[in-house]
Short mmCIF file of C-alpha atoms in Angstrom, two decimals:
data_model
loop_
_atom_site.label_atom_id
_atom_site.label_comp_id
_atom_site.label_asym_id
_atom_site.label_seq_id
_atom_site.Cartn_x
_atom_site.Cartn_y
_atom_site.Cartn_z
CA MET A 1 0.00 0.00 0.00
CA PHE A 2 2.87 2.38 0.75
CA GLU A 3 4.29 1.77 -2.73
CA LEU A 4 0.90 2.58 -4.28
CA ALA A 5 0.61 5.73 -2.15
CA ILE A 6 4.07 6.91 -3.24
CA LYS A 7 3.18 6.29 -6.89
CA LYS A 8 -0.09 8.22 -6.49
CA LEU A 9 1.66 11.11 -4.76
CA LYS A 10 4.32 11.42 -7.46
CA GLU A 11 1.68 11.39 -10.20
CA ALA A 12 -0.67 13.83 -8.49
CA GLN A 13 -1.50 17.17 -10.10
CA LYS A 14 -3.53 18.47 -7.16
CA ILE A 15 -3.45 17.55 -3.47
CA VAL A 16 -6.11 18.76 -1.04
CA PHE A 17 -5.40 18.77 2.69
CA VAL A 18 -8.16 18.67 5.27
CA THR A 19 -6.61 19.72 8.58
CA GLY A 20 -7.91 19.91 12.12
CA ALA A 21 -6.96 20.66 15.70
CA GLY A 22 -4.38 17.86 15.87
CA ILE A 23 -1.86 19.64 13.67
CA SER A 24 -2.14 22.86 15.70
CA GLN A 25 -2.00 21.00 19.00
CA GLU A 26 1.61 20.18 18.08
CA SER A 27 2.28 23.93 18.11
CA GLY A 28 0.94 24.16 21.67
CA ILE A 29 -2.64 25.16 20.86
CA PRO A 30 -5.14 23.23 23.03
CA THR A 31 -8.01 21.33 21.42
CA PHE A 32 -11.68 21.60 22.36
CA ARG A 33 -12.04 17.93 23.13
CA GLY A 34 -10.38 15.78 25.76
CA LYS A 35 -8.50 17.11 28.76
CA ASP A 36 -7.63 20.35 26.95
CA GLY A 37 -11.29 21.13 26.37
CA LEU A 38 -11.96 22.63 29.79
CA TRP A 39 -11.26 26.24 30.65
CA ARG A 40 -11.61 27.45 34.25
CA ASN A 41 -14.11 24.64 34.86
CA TYR A 42 -16.19 25.69 31.85
CA ASP A 43 -16.76 23.32 28.94
CA ALA A 44 -15.12 25.05 25.99
CA MET A 45 -17.60 23.45 23.59
CA LYS A 46 -20.44 25.14 25.48
CA LEU A 47 -18.67 28.50 25.44
CA ALA A 48 -18.36 28.45 21.66
CA THR A 49 -22.02 29.18 20.95
CA ILE A 50 -23.95 32.33 20.10
CA ASP A 51 -26.23 31.71 23.11
CA ALA A 52 -23.27 31.63 25.51
CA PHE A 53 -21.92 34.80 23.92
CA TYR A 54 -25.10 36.81 24.38
CA GLU A 55 -25.69 35.35 27.84
CA ASN A 56 -22.22 36.28 29.10
CA PRO A 57 -20.12 38.12 26.48
CA LYS A 58 -17.51 39.07 29.07
CA LEU A 59 -16.81 35.43 29.97
CA VAL A 60 -16.66 34.29 26.34
CA TRP A 61 -14.38 37.19 25.43
CA GLU A 62 -12.03 36.43 28.36
CA TRP A 63 -11.70 32.94 26.93
CA TYR A 64 -11.11 34.21 23.39
CA ASN A 65 -8.62 36.80 24.59
CA GLU A 66 -6.67 33.98 26.23
CA ARG A 67 -6.94 31.82 23.11
CA ARG A 68 -5.79 34.70 20.90
CA LYS A 69 -2.80 35.33 23.17
CA ASN A 70 -1.88 31.64 22.97
CA ILE A 71 -2.26 31.56 19.18
CA PHE A 72 -0.25 34.74 18.63
CA SER A 73 2.66 33.24 20.59
CA ALA A 74 2.45 29.86 18.80
CA LYS A 75 4.63 29.09 15.80
CA PRO A 76 3.96 26.91 12.74
CA ASN A 77 5.39 23.45 13.30
CA LEU A 78 7.15 21.04 10.92
CA GLY A 79 3.78 19.76 9.71
CA HIS A 80 2.58 23.23 8.68
CA LYS A 81 5.93 23.95 7.05
CA ALA A 82 6.00 20.68 5.11
CA ILE A 83 2.57 21.41 3.60
CA ALA A 84 3.73 24.90 2.62
CA GLU A 85 6.92 23.57 1.01
CA LEU A 86 4.94 20.98 -0.92
CA GLU A 87 3.63 23.84 -3.10
CA LYS A 88 7.02 23.82 -4.85
CA PHE A 89 6.19 20.42 -6.37
CA VAL A 90 2.40 20.19 -6.79
CA LYS A 91 -0.77 22.25 -6.56
CA VAL A 92 -1.86 22.31 -2.91
CA ILE A 93 -5.17 23.43 -1.44
CA ILE A 94 -5.77 23.48 2.32
CA LEU A 95 -9.25 23.13 3.76
CA THR A 96 -8.77 23.77 7.46
CA GLN A 97 -11.08 23.56 10.44
CA ASN A 98 -8.51 25.55 12.42
CA ILE A 99 -8.97 29.25 13.13
CA ASP A 100 -5.38 30.09 14.09
CA GLY A 101 -3.83 31.18 10.79
CA LEU A 102 -0.76 28.95 11.25
CA HIS A 103 -0.96 27.54 7.72
CA GLN A 104 -0.70 31.04 6.27
CA ARG A 105 2.14 31.95 8.63
CA ALA A 106 3.99 28.81 7.47
CA GLY A 107 3.80 30.09 3.90
CA SER A 108 0.82 28.25 2.40
CA THR A 109 -0.87 30.40 -0.23
CA LYS A 110 -4.24 28.70 -0.77
CA VAL A 111 -6.00 28.20 2.56
CA LEU A 112 -9.77 28.01 2.98
CA GLU A 113 -10.75 28.59 6.62
CA LEU A 114 -13.95 26.58 7.00
CA HIS A 115 -14.60 27.78 10.56
CA GLY A 116 -13.41 31.36 10.19
CA SER A 117 -10.49 33.13 11.83
CA ILE A 118 -9.86 34.07 15.45
CA ILE A 119 -7.56 36.81 14.18
CA GLU A 120 -10.40 38.55 12.37
CA ILE A 121 -12.94 40.48 14.43
CA LYS A 122 -16.38 41.57 13.27
CA CYS A 123 -19.28 43.57 14.65
CA THR A 124 -22.44 41.77 15.74
CA VAL A 125 -24.57 44.43 14.03
CA CYS A 126 -22.77 46.59 11.44
CA LYS A 127 -20.48 45.51 8.60
CA PHE A 128 -17.19 46.21 10.40
CA LYS A 129 -14.63 43.42 9.96
CA ASN A 130 -10.85 43.58 10.40
CA LYS A 131 -7.80 41.58 11.47
CA ILE A 132 -6.69 42.66 14.96
CA LEU A 133 -3.41 41.28 16.31
CA THR A 134 -3.54 42.75 19.81
CA GLU A 135 -5.28 41.79 23.03
CA PHE A 136 -8.40 43.63 24.05
CA THR A 137 -8.16 45.52 27.33
CA ASN A 138 -11.84 46.40 27.54
CA ILE A 139 -14.00 43.29 27.71
CA PRO A 140 -16.25 42.83 25.83
CA PRO A 141 -14.79 45.07 23.10
CA LEU A 142 -17.18 47.46 21.40
CA CYS A 143 -17.41 48.56 17.78
CA LYS A 144 -17.37 52.24 16.83
CA CYS A 145 -21.11 51.84 16.26
CA GLY A 146 -21.50 50.96 19.94
CA ASN A 147 -22.36 47.28 19.55
CA ILE A 148 -20.34 44.27 20.75
CA LEU A 149 -17.53 42.87 18.61
CA ARG A 150 -17.01 39.12 18.24
CA PRO A 151 -14.36 36.83 16.74
CA ASN A 152 -15.15 36.03 13.11
CA VAL A 153 -15.37 32.31 13.84
CA VAL A 154 -18.11 29.76 13.25
CA TRP A 155 -19.67 28.77 16.55
CA PHE A 156 -21.54 25.53 17.15
CA GLY A 157 -24.98 25.84 15.60
CA GLU A 158 -23.90 28.47 13.05
CA PRO A 159 -23.59 27.80 9.31
CA LEU A 160 -20.25 27.80 7.53
CA PRO A 161 -19.50 30.73 5.21
CA GLN A 162 -21.29 29.51 2.11
CA ASP A 163 -18.83 30.83 -0.48
CA THR A 164 -15.95 29.13 1.37
CA TRP A 165 -17.90 25.89 1.72
CA GLN A 166 -18.89 25.81 -1.95
CA GLU A 167 -15.26 26.30 -2.97
CA ALA A 168 -14.16 23.57 -0.54
CA MET A 169 -16.61 21.10 -2.08
CA ILE A 170 -15.35 21.92 -5.59
CA HIS A 171 -11.70 21.40 -4.62
CA SER A 172 -12.59 18.14 -2.85
CA SER A 173 -14.41 16.91 -5.93
CA ASN A 174 -11.53 17.48 -8.37
CA CYS A 175 -8.38 16.57 -6.45
CA ASP A 176 -6.14 13.57 -7.13
CA ILE A 177 -5.25 13.02 -3.49
CA MET A 178 -6.84 14.12 -0.26
CA ILE A 179 -4.75 14.04 2.91
CA ILE A 180 -6.66 14.25 6.18
CA ALA A 181 -4.30 15.41 8.91
CA GLY A 182 -4.99 15.94 12.59
CA THR A 183 -8.77 15.70 12.51
CA SER A 184 -11.04 12.99 13.84
CA LEU A 185 -13.71 13.96 11.26
CA VAL A 186 -16.53 14.19 13.78
CA VAL A 187 -17.58 17.78 13.02
CA SER A 188 -20.15 18.27 10.27
CA PRO A 189 -20.17 19.31 7.48
CA ALA A 190 -16.34 19.27 7.19
CA ASN A 191 -16.40 15.50 7.72
CA THR A 192 -18.20 15.06 4.39
CA LEU A 193 -15.28 16.46 2.35
CA PRO A 194 -13.53 13.06 2.01
CA LEU A 195 -16.78 11.69 0.54
CA TYR A 196 -16.68 14.27 -2.26
CA ALA A 197 -13.07 13.28 -2.96
CA LYS A 198 -13.89 9.57 -2.88
CA GLN A 199 -16.70 10.03 -5.40
CA ASN A 200 -14.08 11.46 -7.77
CA ASN A 201 -11.81 8.42 -7.18
CA ALA A 202 -9.25 10.47 -5.28
CA PHE A 203 -6.73 8.57 -3.18
CA LEU A 204 -7.46 9.20 0.53
CA ILE A 205 -4.64 9.31 3.07
CA GLU A 206 -5.26 9.76 6.79
CA LEU A 207 -2.55 10.96 9.19
CA ASN A 208 -3.65 10.48 12.76
CA PRO A 209 -2.12 8.77 15.82
CA GLU A 210 -5.55 7.27 16.59
CA LYS A 211 -8.15 5.46 14.55
CA THR A 212 -11.07 7.66 13.47
CA MET A 213 -14.66 6.95 12.51
CA MET A 214 -13.67 7.21 8.82
CA SER A 215 -10.44 5.21 8.93
CA SER A 216 -12.08 2.28 7.15
CA ASP A 217 -12.91 4.56 4.20
CA MET A 218 -9.27 5.57 3.71
CA ASP A 219 -6.95 4.11 1.10
CA LEU A 220 -4.08 4.53 3.55
CA SER A 221 -4.12 5.30 7.29
CA VAL A 222 -0.85 6.33 8.86
CA ARG A 223 -0.80 6.13 12.65
CA SER A 224 1.51 9.06 13.24
CA THR A 225 1.42 12.75 14.07
CA SER A 226 1.49 15.44 11.39
CA VAL A 227 4.84 16.73 12.66
CA ILE A 228 6.42 13.35 11.92
CA ALA A 229 4.41 12.14 8.91
CA LEU A 230 4.21 15.31 6.79
CA PRO A 231 7.98 15.94 6.49
CA GLN A 232 8.33 12.27 5.50
CA LEU A 233 5.66 12.79 2.85
CA LEU A 234 7.50 15.86 1.57
CA SER A 235 10.71 13.83 1.24
CA ILE A 236 8.98 11.68 -1.41
CA PHE A 237 8.93 14.71 -3.73
CA LYS A 238 12.50 15.72 -2.93
#
């Protein structure tokens, strides 16, 4: 199977990556699930909702301020860098569930952020939207129009940006290889992307230390972390 995967990789014209929290966790960014998913005795998954935000915007913003501080201090790891360097050899598209911008900081040029960006802030009422790279001292921060600002991220229960999602489906449907790295594929609708690729007879490769609910659908499952597996994948092209 490894020989077939190497052959497919070398012949590929377009590789699509679907990345999740696992690749960023290796840069020191905590995940929502598991032991990292609790923050000051609050369930992080319950904080990331529009209801929680309107019920207690100060609390939610304290959490996001802390997350932003952590993300700003984090650096792209060898996995991020390997994906970026792969662009020298083949067309690469990244469909990421992460909101941290580490793929772009590593040098990747085509990144679709399915769940938005924690770096970008938008108003809850007016059309203000901008990237802000500093902490907020006044919590919750207010827009010039007087209404509350929020991170431009997709919270649980909210739809994905439709233009981004449509483009993600198109890329998934016309790639030669899809590499799923650092995601357990439990969050919908991002977990349907491999199905679009499979329908187009793309070769599916999963990089994850643990078995996932879609491992049986993969052409190759590599039980390793992105930091280890992605540089090895890059070496195939070199």
